[in-house]
PDB file of C-alpha atoms in Angstrom:
ATOM      1  CA  MET A   1      -3.752  -0.523 -25.217  1.00 96.00           C
ATOM      2  CA  GLU A   2      -2.893  -3.461 -22.981  1.00 97.00           C
ATOM      3  CA  VAL A   3      -5.492  -4.219 -20.283  1.00 98.00           C
ATOM      4  CA  THR A   4      -5.197  -6.748 -17.469  1.00 98.00           C
ATOM      5  CA  LEU A   5      -7.945  -7.717 -15.047  1.00 98.00           C
ATOM      6  CA  VAL A   6      -6.497  -9.416 -11.973  1.00 98.00           C
ATOM      7  CA  GLU A   7      -8.642 -11.217  -9.379  1.00 98.00           C
ATOM      8  CA  ILE A   8      -7.100 -11.412  -5.914  1.00 98.00           C
ATOM      9  CA  ASN A   9      -8.741 -13.259  -3.049  1.00 98.00           C
ATOM     10  CA  VAL A  10      -7.343 -12.592   0.413  1.00 98.00           C
ATOM     11  CA  GLN A  11      -7.705 -14.225   3.792  1.00 98.00           C
ATOM     12  CA  PRO A  12     -10.578 -12.663   5.783  1.00 98.00           C
ATOM     13  CA  ASP A  13      -8.314 -11.270   8.474  1.00 98.00           C
ATOM     14  CA  LYS A  14      -5.904  -9.744   5.866  1.00 97.00           C
ATOM     15  CA  ILE A  15      -8.219  -7.262   4.093  1.00 98.00           C
ATOM     16  CA  ASP A  16      -6.616  -4.234   5.792  1.00 97.00           C
ATOM     17  CA  VAL A  17      -3.131  -5.513   4.977  1.00 96.00           C
ATOM     18  CA  PHE A  18      -4.153  -6.001   1.352  1.00 97.00           C
ATOM     19  CA  LEU A  19      -5.516  -2.452   1.176  1.00 97.00           C
ATOM     20  CA  ASP A  20      -2.266  -1.009   2.537  1.00 95.00           C
ATOM     21  CA  VAL A  21      -0.124  -3.124   0.201  1.00 93.00           C
ATOM     22  CA  PHE A  22      -2.157  -2.279  -2.875  1.00 95.00           C
ATOM     23  CA  HIS A  23      -2.464   1.408  -2.004  1.00 96.00           C
ATOM     24  CA  ALA A  24       1.316   1.686  -2.318  1.00 95.00           C
ATOM     25  CA  ASN A  25       1.278  -0.219  -5.624  1.00 97.00           C
ATOM     26  CA  HIS A  26      -1.572   1.963  -6.919  1.00 97.00           C
ATOM     27  CA  LEU A  27       0.213   5.200  -6.033  1.00 97.00           C
ATOM     28  CA  GLY A  28       3.308   4.076  -7.828  1.00 97.00           C
ATOM     29  CA  ALA A  29       1.541   2.658 -10.891  1.00 98.00           C
ATOM     30  CA  VAL A  30      -0.504   5.758 -11.667  1.00 98.00           C
ATOM     31  CA  GLN A  31       2.735   7.759 -11.891  1.00 98.00           C
ATOM     32  CA  GLU A  32       4.336   5.447 -14.453  1.00 98.00           C
ATOM     33  CA  PRO A  33       4.655   7.092 -17.930  1.00 95.00           C
ATOM     34  CA  GLY A  34       2.811   4.306 -19.771  1.00 97.00           C
ATOM     35  CA  ASN A  35      -0.060   3.850 -17.272  1.00 98.00           C
ATOM     36  CA  LEU A  36      -3.552   4.826 -18.357  1.00 98.00           C
ATOM     37  CA  ARG A  37      -5.557   3.337 -15.438  1.00 97.00           C
ATOM     38  CA  PHE A  38      -4.934   1.353 -12.305  1.00 97.00           C
ATOM     39  CA  ASP A  39      -8.207   0.751 -10.499  1.00 97.00           C
ATOM     40  CA  VAL A  40      -8.531  -1.323  -7.302  1.00 97.00           C
ATOM     41  CA  LEU A  41     -12.050  -2.714  -6.890  1.00 98.00           C
ATOM     42  CA  GLN A  42     -13.646  -4.685  -4.033  1.00 98.00           C
ATOM     43  CA  ASP A  43     -16.418  -7.179  -4.784  1.00 98.00           C
ATOM     44  CA  ALA A  44     -19.676  -5.857  -3.352  1.00 98.00           C
ATOM     45  CA  ASP A  45     -20.787  -9.333  -2.290  1.00 98.00           C
ATOM     46  CA  VAL A  46     -17.497 -10.996  -1.300  1.00 98.00           C
ATOM     47  CA  ALA A  47     -15.404  -8.595   0.816  1.00 97.00           C
ATOM     48  CA  THR A  48     -12.259 -10.723   0.460  1.00 98.00           C
ATOM     49  CA  ARG A  49     -12.342 -10.577  -3.384  1.00 98.00           C
ATOM     50  CA  PHE A  50     -10.611  -7.732  -5.210  1.00 98.00           C
ATOM     51  CA  PHE A  51     -10.174  -6.926  -8.877  1.00 98.00           C
ATOM     52  CA  ILE A  52      -7.368  -4.821 -10.281  1.00 98.00           C
ATOM     53  CA  TYR A  53      -8.079  -3.130 -13.639  1.00 98.00           C
ATOM     54  CA  GLU A  54      -4.794  -2.106 -15.238  1.00 98.00           C
ATOM     55  CA  ALA A  55      -4.466  -0.302 -18.583  1.00 98.00           C
ATOM     56  CA  TYR A  56      -1.111   0.528 -20.162  1.00 98.00           C
ATOM     57  CA  VAL A  57      -0.299   2.111 -23.505  1.00 97.00           C
ATOM     58  CA  ASP A  58       1.629  -0.958 -24.778  1.00 97.00           C
ATOM     59  CA  GLU A  59       3.342  -4.184 -23.745  1.00 96.00           C
ATOM     60  CA  ALA A  60       6.594  -2.341 -23.053  1.00 98.00           C
ATOM     61  CA  ALA A  61       4.838  -0.252 -20.405  1.00 98.00           C
ATOM     62  CA  VAL A  62       3.376  -3.399 -18.838  1.00 97.00           C
ATOM     63  CA  MET A  63       6.830  -4.969 -18.659  1.00 97.00           C
ATOM     64  CA  ALA A  64       8.291  -1.780 -17.196  1.00 98.00           C
ATOM     65  CA  HIS A  65       5.576  -1.858 -14.520  1.00 97.00           C
ATOM     66  CA  LYS A  66       6.580  -5.389 -13.540  1.00 97.00           C
ATOM     67  CA  LYS A  67      10.127  -4.198 -12.789  1.00 98.00           C
ATOM     68  CA  THR A  68       9.188  -1.315 -10.467  1.00 98.00           C
ATOM     69  CA  PRO A  69       9.946  -1.453  -6.745  1.00 97.00           C
ATOM     70  CA  HIS A  70       6.267  -0.898  -5.834  1.00 97.00           C
ATOM     71  CA  TYR A  71       5.102  -3.788  -8.039  1.00 97.00           C
ATOM     72  CA  LEU A  72       7.814  -6.183  -6.727  1.00 97.00           C
ATOM     73  CA  ALA A  73       7.061  -5.273  -3.116  1.00 96.00           C
ATOM     74  CA  CYS A  74       3.350  -5.829  -3.682  1.00 96.00           C
ATOM     75  CA  VAL A  75       3.793  -9.237  -5.271  1.00 95.00           C
ATOM     76  CA  GLU A  76       6.023 -10.313  -2.397  1.00 96.00           C
ATOM     77  CA  ALA A  77       3.575  -9.119   0.233  1.00 95.00           C
ATOM     78  CA  LEU A  78       0.611 -10.787  -1.496  1.00 95.00           C
ATOM     79  CA  GLU A  79       2.112 -14.241  -1.025  1.00 93.00           C
ATOM     80  CA  GLY A  80       1.338 -14.212   2.686  1.00 93.00           C
ATOM     81  CA  ILE A  81      -2.182 -12.806   2.532  1.00 97.00           C
ATOM     82  CA  MET A  82      -3.894 -14.453  -0.458  1.00 97.00           C
ATOM     83  CA  SER A  83      -6.301 -17.316   0.080  1.00 97.00           C
ATOM     84  CA  GLN A  84      -5.594 -18.631  -3.443  1.00 96.00           C
ATOM     85  CA  GLY A  85      -3.453 -17.709  -6.410  1.00 94.00           C
ATOM     86  CA  ARG A  86      -4.044 -14.588  -8.496  1.00 95.00           C
ATOM     87  CA  LYS A  87      -6.146 -14.954 -11.640  1.00 98.00           C
ATOM     88  CA  LYS A  88      -5.240 -12.779 -14.627  1.00 97.00           C
ATOM     89  CA  THR A  89      -7.061 -12.117 -17.849  1.00 98.00           C
ATOM     90  CA  VAL A  90      -5.336 -10.041 -20.498  1.00 97.00           C
ATOM     91  CA  PHE A  91      -7.244  -7.954 -23.062  1.00 97.00           C
ATOM     92  CA  LYS A  92      -6.473  -5.749 -26.044  1.00 96.00           C
ATOM     93  CA  GLY A  93      -8.158  -2.406 -25.450  1.00 92.00           C
ATOM     94  CA  ILE A  94     -10.397  -1.288 -28.355  1.00 91.00           C
ATOM     95  CA  TYR A  95     -12.198   1.782 -27.034  1.00 88.00           C
ATOM     96  CA  PRO A  96     -11.659   4.532 -25.902  1.00 79.00           C
TER      97      PRO A  96
END
């Protein structure tokens, strides 16, 4: 299992835009054949900080995700609303 945790910080006046953009990405991602999870989390203390927890069956599924229209549209839209660059950490899933 391939797991990625992405931290995204957005401009304070762009939270609603972020939520719209990522809702579309989420809806598309959870329908992908290799997707196991695609959680969008908001920091309880910093409203402009979001974490995306993505789990895919393998690297091929991750690469397929990065070619989808919903992913490409999301990445493009994020450029204008982030307050800093995305931070990604990649993990190998052990359990479940």
